[in-house]
Short mmCIF file of C-alpha atoms in Angstrom, two decimals:
data_model
loop_
_atom_site.label_atom_id
_atom_site.label_comp_id
_atom_site.label_asym_id
_atom_site.label_seq_id
_atom_site.Cartn_x
_atom_site.Cartn_y
_atom_site.Cartn_z
CA MET A 6 60.55 34.90 -31.33
CA ALA A 7 58.99 37.27 -28.80
CA GLY A 8 60.20 40.31 -30.66
CA SER A 9 58.87 38.98 -33.91
CA LEU A 10 55.46 38.39 -32.30
CA VAL A 11 55.32 41.95 -30.91
CA ARG A 12 56.06 43.33 -34.37
CA ARG A 13 53.00 41.45 -35.73
CA LEU A 14 50.56 42.50 -32.97
CA VAL A 15 48.04 45.26 -33.70
CA HIS A 16 46.76 47.44 -30.83
CA VAL A 17 43.03 48.17 -31.47
CA SER A 18 41.38 50.60 -29.11
CA HIS A 19 37.60 51.05 -28.84
CA SER A 20 37.92 53.63 -26.06
CA THR A 21 36.63 57.21 -26.21
CA ILE A 22 39.87 58.96 -25.30
CA SER A 23 41.55 62.23 -26.08
CA VAL A 24 43.07 63.01 -29.44
CA ALA A 25 46.40 63.70 -27.75
CA LEU A 26 46.48 60.28 -26.06
CA VAL A 27 45.67 58.56 -29.39
CA GLU A 28 48.62 60.41 -30.93
CA ARG A 29 50.86 59.22 -28.12
CA LEU A 30 49.66 55.61 -28.39
CA THR A 31 50.18 55.70 -32.16
CA ALA A 32 53.74 56.89 -31.70
CA ASP A 33 54.35 54.26 -29.02
CA GLN A 34 53.39 51.57 -31.53
CA ASP A 35 55.92 52.82 -34.13
CA GLY A 36 58.14 49.85 -34.92
CA ALA A 37 55.70 47.39 -33.39
CA GLY A 38 52.57 46.01 -35.00
CA GLY A 39 50.69 49.23 -35.27
CA TYR A 40 47.74 51.09 -33.78
CA VAL A 41 44.11 51.20 -34.95
CA ALA A 42 41.53 53.51 -33.33
CA ALA A 43 38.07 52.03 -33.56
CA PRO A 44 35.65 53.80 -31.16
CA VAL A 45 31.98 52.80 -31.42
CA PHE A 46 28.54 54.38 -31.43
CA GLY A 47 25.68 52.47 -29.82
CA ARG A 48 24.06 51.92 -26.43
CA PRO A 49 24.22 48.65 -24.50
CA PRO A 50 21.37 46.89 -26.33
CA ALA A 51 23.14 47.58 -29.64
CA ALA A 52 26.36 46.18 -28.25
CA ALA A 53 24.62 43.04 -27.01
CA ALA A 54 23.08 42.48 -30.47
CA ALA A 55 26.44 43.12 -32.22
CA MET A 56 24.86 46.13 -33.94
CA LEU A 57 27.32 48.83 -33.06
CA PHE A 58 28.73 51.39 -35.51
CA VAL A 59 32.53 51.31 -35.60
CA VAL A 60 34.58 54.38 -36.66
CA ALA A 61 38.04 53.12 -37.67
CA ALA A 62 41.23 54.86 -38.54
CA GLY A 63 44.74 53.54 -39.13
CA ARG A 64 46.88 52.03 -41.85
CA ASP A 65 44.87 50.19 -44.48
CA ASP A 66 46.71 46.93 -43.96
CA LEU A 67 46.11 47.01 -40.21
CA ILE A 68 42.38 47.74 -40.55
CA ALA A 69 42.16 44.91 -43.11
CA ARG A 70 43.67 42.52 -40.58
CA CYS A 71 41.18 43.68 -37.95
CA GLY A 72 38.25 43.63 -40.35
CA PRO A 73 36.66 40.31 -39.26
CA ALA A 74 36.78 41.28 -35.57
CA LEU A 75 35.24 44.72 -36.27
CA ASP A 76 32.57 43.24 -38.50
CA ALA A 77 31.66 40.74 -35.72
CA ILE A 78 30.57 43.52 -33.35
CA SER A 79 29.02 45.97 -35.75
CA GLN A 80 26.41 46.63 -38.39
CA ARG A 81 28.80 48.94 -40.23
CA VAL A 82 32.44 50.02 -40.10
CA PHE A 83 33.19 53.59 -41.21
CA ARG A 84 36.75 54.22 -42.41
CA VAL A 85 37.95 57.80 -41.70
CA GLY A 86 41.54 57.73 -42.87
CA GLU A 87 44.98 56.52 -41.90
CA THR A 88 45.56 58.87 -38.96
CA PRO A 89 44.16 57.00 -35.91
CA SER A 90 43.30 60.19 -33.99
CA ALA A 91 40.76 61.06 -36.68
CA ALA A 92 38.49 58.28 -35.44
CA ASN A 93 38.50 59.65 -31.96
CA LEU A 94 37.86 63.18 -33.17
CA VAL A 95 34.80 61.80 -35.04
CA LYS A 96 33.68 59.98 -31.97
CA LEU A 97 33.99 63.01 -29.72
CA SER A 98 32.18 65.14 -32.33
CA GLY A 99 29.40 62.59 -32.42
CA ASN A 100 29.04 62.41 -28.64
CA PHE A 101 28.82 66.23 -28.53
CA MET A 102 26.06 66.09 -31.12
CA ILE A 103 24.14 63.49 -29.09
CA MET A 104 24.29 65.70 -26.05
CA ALA A 105 23.32 68.78 -28.09
CA ALA A 106 20.26 66.91 -29.41
CA VAL A 107 19.29 65.81 -25.87
CA GLU A 108 19.75 69.36 -24.61
CA ALA A 109 17.55 70.75 -27.43
CA MET A 110 14.83 68.18 -26.82
CA ALA A 111 14.90 68.77 -23.06
CA GLU A 112 14.53 72.54 -23.52
CA ALA A 113 11.74 72.13 -26.08
CA MET A 114 9.84 69.62 -23.91
CA THR A 115 10.16 71.88 -20.89
CA LEU A 116 8.88 74.84 -22.87
CA ALA A 117 5.93 72.81 -24.20
CA GLU A 118 5.08 71.39 -20.76
CA LYS A 119 5.03 74.82 -19.21
CA GLY A 120 2.72 75.94 -21.99
CA GLY A 121 0.29 73.06 -21.45
CA VAL A 122 1.42 70.64 -24.17
CA GLU A 123 2.34 67.14 -23.02
CA PRO A 124 6.02 66.25 -23.80
CA ALA A 125 4.87 62.89 -25.16
CA LEU A 126 2.65 64.61 -27.69
CA LEU A 127 5.46 66.99 -28.68
CA LEU A 128 7.78 64.01 -29.17
CA GLU A 129 5.13 62.26 -31.36
CA VAL A 130 4.91 65.32 -33.59
CA LEU A 131 8.63 65.82 -33.83
CA THR A 132 9.58 62.21 -34.54
CA GLY A 133 6.67 61.93 -36.94
CA THR A 134 7.83 64.87 -39.03
CA LEU A 135 11.35 66.34 -39.24
CA PHE A 136 13.12 64.56 -36.44
CA ASN A 137 12.55 60.90 -37.31
CA ALA A 138 15.99 59.67 -36.24
CA PRO A 139 17.16 57.17 -33.60
CA VAL A 140 18.75 59.74 -31.36
CA TYR A 141 15.51 61.68 -31.05
CA LYS A 142 13.34 58.58 -30.56
CA THR A 143 15.61 56.86 -28.02
CA TYR A 144 16.47 59.83 -25.90
CA GLY A 145 13.13 61.52 -26.45
CA GLU A 146 11.34 58.59 -24.77
CA MET A 147 13.80 58.67 -21.90
CA LEU A 148 13.11 62.41 -21.44
CA VAL A 149 9.32 61.98 -21.61
CA GLU A 150 9.46 59.15 -19.01
CA GLN A 151 12.22 60.84 -17.02
CA ARG A 152 13.87 57.44 -17.16
CA PHE A 153 17.42 58.27 -16.20
CA THR A 154 18.25 55.02 -14.33
CA PRO A 155 19.69 52.53 -14.90
CA ALA A 156 22.22 54.43 -16.89
CA GLY A 157 23.01 53.24 -20.38
CA PHE A 158 25.86 55.79 -20.40
CA ALA A 159 26.52 57.38 -17.05
CA ALA A 160 26.48 61.17 -16.75
CA PRO A 161 30.07 61.33 -15.37
CA LEU A 162 31.30 59.61 -18.45
CA GLY A 163 29.31 62.05 -20.61
CA LEU A 164 31.00 64.87 -18.70
CA LYS A 165 34.41 63.32 -19.26
CA ASP A 166 33.71 63.20 -22.99
CA MET A 167 32.53 66.82 -23.10
CA ASN A 168 35.72 67.83 -21.32
CA LEU A 169 37.70 65.96 -23.97
CA VAL A 170 35.80 67.83 -26.64
CA ASP A 171 36.58 71.11 -24.93
CA THR A 172 40.29 70.22 -24.79
CA VAL A 173 40.51 69.49 -28.55
CA ALA A 174 38.38 72.53 -29.34
CA GLY A 175 40.83 74.74 -27.43
CA ARG A 176 43.75 73.03 -29.22
CA LEU A 177 42.13 73.68 -32.62
CA ARG A 178 40.88 77.12 -31.62
CA THR A 179 37.26 76.23 -32.38
CA PRO A 180 34.52 78.11 -30.45
CA MET A 181 31.77 75.77 -29.22
CA PRO A 182 29.36 77.91 -27.12
CA LEU A 183 26.72 75.15 -26.90
CA LEU A 184 29.31 72.88 -25.36
CA GLY A 185 29.43 75.10 -22.29
CA VAL A 186 25.68 74.80 -21.75
CA VAL A 187 25.80 71.03 -22.12
CA ARG A 188 28.69 70.69 -19.67
CA ASP A 189 27.00 72.89 -17.05
CA HIS A 190 23.79 70.85 -17.27
CA LEU A 191 25.71 67.62 -16.97
CA ARG A 192 27.43 68.98 -13.83
CA ALA A 193 24.02 70.03 -12.50
CA ALA A 194 22.47 66.69 -13.21
CA ILE A 195 25.29 64.81 -11.42
CA ALA A 196 25.11 67.15 -8.41
CA GLN A 197 21.32 66.96 -8.20
CA GLU A 198 20.58 63.37 -9.27
CA GLY A 199 23.78 61.51 -8.33
CA GLU A 200 26.65 59.77 -10.11
CA ASP A 201 24.55 56.84 -11.43
CA VAL A 202 22.18 58.59 -13.74
CA ASP A 203 22.24 58.48 -17.51
CA TRP A 204 23.70 61.43 -19.34
CA SER A 205 20.20 62.22 -20.63
CA ALA A 206 19.51 63.41 -17.04
CA VAL A 207 20.49 66.86 -18.34
CA GLY A 208 16.68 66.92 -18.91
CA ALA A 209 16.11 66.91 -15.17
CA ALA A 210 18.47 69.90 -14.76
CA VAL A 211 16.65 71.75 -17.48
CA ARG A 212 13.21 71.09 -15.88
CA ARG A 213 14.44 72.09 -12.46
CA ASN A 214 15.83 75.38 -13.82
CA ALA A 215 12.37 76.08 -15.27
CA GLY A 216 10.68 75.40 -11.91
CA LEU A 217 9.17 72.03 -12.80
#
């Protein structure tokens, strides 16, 4: 009976972990119920409102079994294939893009501030024209207000994710020069602001480097 139950169980992981670890977990589930990778996008308020975005990968029959549970926590489930590690590769790519957007905004706001333009005004122009997207609005406001605590996603976790991106980039021989800048500013933010700041505190590191 116990063996039969194990063969029916499905391991679903929402964690942001390395591609190599997902591959190992998938192999470990061979002969058991199966493995589904389902990392999510969304900050704590989205999670509380069951409005996350789920990126799911695994066998079609397994994802179908998990469908009601995934739907219950999300506003949309994206299917990215039958290879579970693909979901984590998408998640890591997305987290890198979030940090790249924050880095770009922090640099632009610092430049504008040093030139006499208020960061809040710059943000209004940007989000009212070509950059009208949640990532720019949410993190732009945090940068303008320098509101890095309490952390919605702590900077050490962001650094962990960028290190995972670097690992898979090395494995796939993919140059990512901007990744190096983001990682250095995350390290600086943690060293200067402490372990408990949000990963958007890269903005503090950028400002400090500019003498602000």
